[in-house]
Amino acid sequence: MDRLLHLGRTLDELDPPRWATPGSDATRLVRRVHELRRVPLGELGPEDLRTLISQQVALSHVLPLAVRLLLDEPMLDACFYAGDLLLAAVNVPASAWDVFPDLRTRLRTVIVALPDVAVAILPRGAAEELTRFVARPESLH
């Protein structure tokens, strides 16, 4: 979690190159992601992290922040429903977790400990997504 040392810096600073201002025809989501790249990491909230993770933006910087929240509250409602940040995190490409084997292990432990009632309130297919994440083999560097 050494990336937490950079909480005062933005993704535009930490994940170059800086992104240009989106065009006038950009969608609301595109504009939002561009805005979030200019927010200091320490000011990103759960909804912001869910958005960035779902769009696979600067995962090496935002995944540790999300996991930090998920270890305390795995069913955190980041915008849409309880557990949406967790599902965003487990659905990133497996390679994004390769640099964070310890965080992946800790998140797996949290997922395995989730009560059935918590998993049952997730959207259809979510239990399978969690199972896939837990069963995913460690990287073979």
mmCIF file of C-alpha atoms in Angstrom:
data_model
loop_
_atom_site.group_PDB
_atom_site.id
_atom_site.type_symbol
_atom_site.label_atom_id
_atom_site.label_comp_id
_atom_site.label_asym_id
_atom_site.label_seq_id
_atom_site.Cartn_x
_atom_site.Cartn_y
_atom_site.Cartn_z
ATOM 1 C CA MET A 1 0.000 0.000 0.000
ATOM 2 C CA ASP A 2 2.979 2.291 -0.501
ATOM 3 C CA ARG A 3 0.911 4.148 -3.080
ATOM 4 C CA LEU A 4 -1.023 5.646 -0.158
ATOM 5 C CA LEU A 5 1.957 7.941 0.356
ATOM 6 C CA HIS A 6 0.754 9.889 -2.669
ATOM 7 C CA LEU A 7 -2.648 10.885 -1.312
ATOM 8 C CA GLY A 8 -1.992 14.571 -1.974
ATOM 9 C CA ARG A 9 -1.237 13.991 -5.656
ATOM 10 C CA THR A 10 -3.603 13.469 -8.572
ATOM 11 C CA LEU A 11 -3.795 10.739 -11.173
ATOM 12 C CA ASP A 12 -2.741 13.258 -13.789
ATOM 13 C CA GLU A 13 0.486 13.645 -11.792
ATOM 14 C CA LEU A 14 0.985 9.983 -10.925
ATOM 15 C CA ASP A 15 -0.230 8.350 -14.137
ATOM 16 C CA PRO A 16 1.151 10.398 -17.026
ATOM 17 C CA PRO A 17 0.503 11.713 -19.485
ATOM 18 C CA ARG A 18 -1.999 14.264 -18.263
ATOM 19 C CA TRP A 19 -5.266 13.886 -20.043
ATOM 20 C CA ALA A 20 -6.473 16.703 -22.260
ATOM 21 C CA THR A 21 -9.808 18.344 -21.575
ATOM 22 C CA PRO A 22 -12.546 16.204 -23.126
ATOM 23 C CA GLY A 23 -14.304 17.522 -26.203
ATOM 24 C CA SER A 24 -17.666 19.229 -26.042
ATOM 25 C CA ASP A 25 -19.328 16.078 -27.362
ATOM 26 C CA ALA A 26 -17.942 13.898 -24.542
ATOM 27 C CA THR A 27 -20.369 11.911 -22.454
ATOM 28 C CA ARG A 28 -21.049 12.722 -18.818
ATOM 29 C CA LEU A 29 -19.026 9.657 -17.812
ATOM 30 C CA VAL A 30 -16.012 10.687 -19.892
ATOM 31 C CA ARG A 31 -16.124 14.210 -18.434
ATOM 32 C CA ARG A 32 -16.399 12.761 -14.913
ATOM 33 C CA VAL A 33 -13.413 10.448 -15.350
ATOM 34 C CA HIS A 34 -11.334 13.340 -16.666
ATOM 35 C CA GLU A 35 -12.380 15.443 -13.650
ATOM 36 C CA LEU A 36 -11.484 12.643 -11.236
ATOM 37 C CA ARG A 37 -7.968 12.462 -12.644
ATOM 38 C CA ARG A 38 -7.438 16.000 -11.307
ATOM 39 C CA VAL A 39 -8.649 15.234 -7.766
ATOM 40 C CA PRO A 40 -6.031 14.394 -5.116
ATOM 41 C CA LEU A 41 -6.160 10.676 -4.333
ATOM 42 C CA GLY A 42 -6.962 11.362 -0.693
ATOM 43 C CA GLU A 43 -10.130 13.186 -1.712
ATOM 44 C CA LEU A 44 -11.536 10.410 -3.907
ATOM 45 C CA GLY A 45 -14.625 8.882 -2.360
ATOM 46 C CA PRO A 46 -16.076 5.399 -2.823
ATOM 47 C CA GLU A 47 -18.208 6.474 -5.784
ATOM 48 C CA ASP A 48 -15.183 8.063 -7.456
ATOM 49 C CA LEU A 49 -13.125 4.926 -6.941
ATOM 50 C CA ARG A 50 -15.918 2.749 -8.324
ATOM 51 C CA THR A 51 -16.113 4.943 -11.414
ATOM 52 C CA LEU A 52 -12.360 4.887 -12.020
ATOM 53 C CA ILE A 53 -12.072 1.152 -11.394
ATOM 54 C CA SER A 54 -15.050 0.361 -13.610
ATOM 55 C CA GLN A 55 -13.422 2.366 -16.386
ATOM 56 C CA GLN A 56 -10.043 0.720 -15.657
ATOM 57 C CA VAL A 57 -8.300 4.047 -15.119
ATOM 58 C CA ALA A 58 -4.990 4.079 -13.226
ATOM 59 C CA LEU A 59 -5.769 0.800 -11.471
ATOM 60 C CA SER A 60 -2.335 0.654 -9.885
ATOM 61 C CA HIS A 61 -3.239 3.778 -7.923
ATOM 62 C CA VAL A 62 -6.947 3.335 -7.233
ATOM 63 C CA LEU A 63 -7.164 -0.385 -6.397
ATOM 64 C CA PRO A 64 -5.196 0.002 -3.145
ATOM 65 C CA LEU A 65 -7.527 2.811 -2.091
ATOM 66 C CA ALA A 66 -10.599 0.709 -2.849
ATOM 67 C CA VAL A 67 -9.231 -2.337 -1.044
ATOM 68 C CA ARG A 68 -8.496 -0.207 2.007
ATOM 69 C CA LEU A 69 -12.218 0.647 2.131
ATOM 70 C CA LEU A 70 -13.385 -2.861 1.269
ATOM 71 C CA LEU A 71 -11.377 -4.504 4.033
ATOM 72 C CA ASP A 72 -13.438 -2.508 6.531
ATOM 73 C CA GLU A 73 -16.748 -2.589 4.684
ATOM 74 C CA PRO A 74 -16.911 -5.113 1.823
ATOM 75 C CA MET A 75 -20.571 -4.416 1.076
ATOM 76 C CA LEU A 76 -19.984 -0.665 0.815
ATOM 77 C CA ASP A 77 -22.594 1.064 -1.357
ATOM 78 C CA ALA A 78 -20.496 3.322 -3.572
ATOM 79 C CA CYS A 79 -23.358 4.565 -5.720
ATOM 80 C CA PHE A 80 -25.718 1.969 -7.115
ATOM 81 C CA TYR A 81 -26.123 -0.830 -4.549
ATOM 82 C CA ALA A 82 -24.432 -2.500 -1.591
ATOM 83 C CA GLY A 83 -21.304 -4.246 -2.836
ATOM 84 C CA ASP A 84 -20.899 -2.273 -6.066
ATOM 85 C CA LEU A 85 -17.334 -1.199 -5.251
ATOM 86 C CA LEU A 86 -16.439 -4.793 -4.396
ATOM 87 C CA LEU A 87 -17.798 -6.054 -7.703
ATOM 88 C CA ALA A 88 -15.970 -3.346 -9.617
ATOM 89 C CA ALA A 89 -12.724 -4.399 -7.916
ATOM 90 C CA VAL A 90 -13.095 -8.124 -8.557
ATOM 91 C CA ASN A 91 -13.934 -7.536 -12.207
ATOM 92 C CA VAL A 92 -10.743 -5.742 -13.205
ATOM 93 C CA PRO A 93 -8.334 -7.735 -15.383
ATOM 94 C CA ALA A 94 -6.389 -10.323 -13.392
ATOM 95 C CA SER A 95 -3.138 -8.642 -14.454
ATOM 96 C CA ALA A 96 -4.077 -5.528 -12.454
ATOM 97 C CA TRP A 97 -3.799 -7.601 -9.278
ATOM 98 C CA ASP A 98 -0.352 -8.973 -10.150
ATOM 99 C CA VAL A 99 1.369 -5.985 -8.555
ATOM 100 C CA PHE A 100 -0.761 -6.393 -5.401
ATOM 101 C CA PRO A 101 -0.678 -10.075 -4.449
ATOM 102 C CA ASP A 102 -1.011 -9.202 -0.749
ATOM 103 C CA LEU A 103 -4.050 -7.009 -1.355
ATOM 104 C CA ARG A 104 -5.615 -9.680 -3.559
ATOM 105 C CA THR A 105 -5.097 -12.235 -0.776
ATOM 106 C CA ARG A 106 -6.604 -9.935 1.831
ATOM 107 C CA LEU A 107 -9.594 -9.183 -0.390
ATOM 108 C CA ARG A 108 -10.082 -12.902 -1.056
ATOM 109 C CA THR A 109 -10.172 -13.507 2.694
ATOM 110 C CA VAL A 110 -12.863 -10.853 3.093
ATOM 111 C CA ILE A 111 -14.915 -12.298 0.241
ATOM 112 C CA VAL A 112 -14.748 -15.847 1.608
ATOM 113 C CA ALA A 113 -15.953 -14.550 4.986
ATOM 114 C CA LEU A 114 -18.992 -12.767 3.521
ATOM 115 C CA PRO A 115 -22.214 -14.140 4.949
ATOM 116 C CA ASP A 116 -24.545 -15.807 2.449
ATOM 117 C CA VAL A 117 -27.195 -13.178 3.186
ATOM 118 C CA ALA A 118 -24.813 -10.427 2.008
ATOM 119 C CA VAL A 119 -24.017 -12.227 -1.234
ATOM 120 C CA ALA A 120 -27.720 -12.926 -1.782
ATOM 121 C CA ILE A 121 -28.564 -9.208 -2.032
ATOM 122 C CA LEU A 122 -26.050 -8.652 -4.841
ATOM 123 C CA PRO A 123 -27.244 -8.500 -8.455
ATOM 124 C CA ARG A 124 -27.676 -11.670 -10.472
ATOM 125 C CA GLY A 125 -24.342 -13.208 -11.395
ATOM 126 C CA ALA A 126 -22.411 -11.419 -8.644
ATOM 127 C CA ALA A 127 -21.882 -14.571 -6.578
ATOM 128 C CA GLU A 128 -20.245 -16.174 -9.606
ATOM 129 C CA GLU A 129 -18.016 -13.119 -10.099
ATOM 130 C CA LEU A 130 -16.883 -13.317 -6.478
ATOM 131 C CA THR A 131 -16.267 -17.060 -6.787
ATOM 132 C CA ARG A 132 -14.216 -16.492 -9.939
ATOM 133 C CA PHE A 133 -12.065 -13.898 -8.171
ATOM 134 C CA VAL A 134 -11.477 -16.155 -5.169
ATOM 135 C CA ALA A 135 -10.645 -19.132 -7.418
ATOM 136 C CA ARG A 136 -8.364 -17.170 -9.752
ATOM 137 C CA PRO A 137 -4.873 -18.642 -9.589
ATOM 138 C CA GLU A 138 -1.982 -16.561 -8.409
ATOM 139 C CA SER A 139 0.133 -15.089 -11.188
ATOM 140 C CA LEU A 140 2.892 -17.329 -12.458
ATOM 141 C CA HIS A 141 5.637 -14.686 -12.755
#
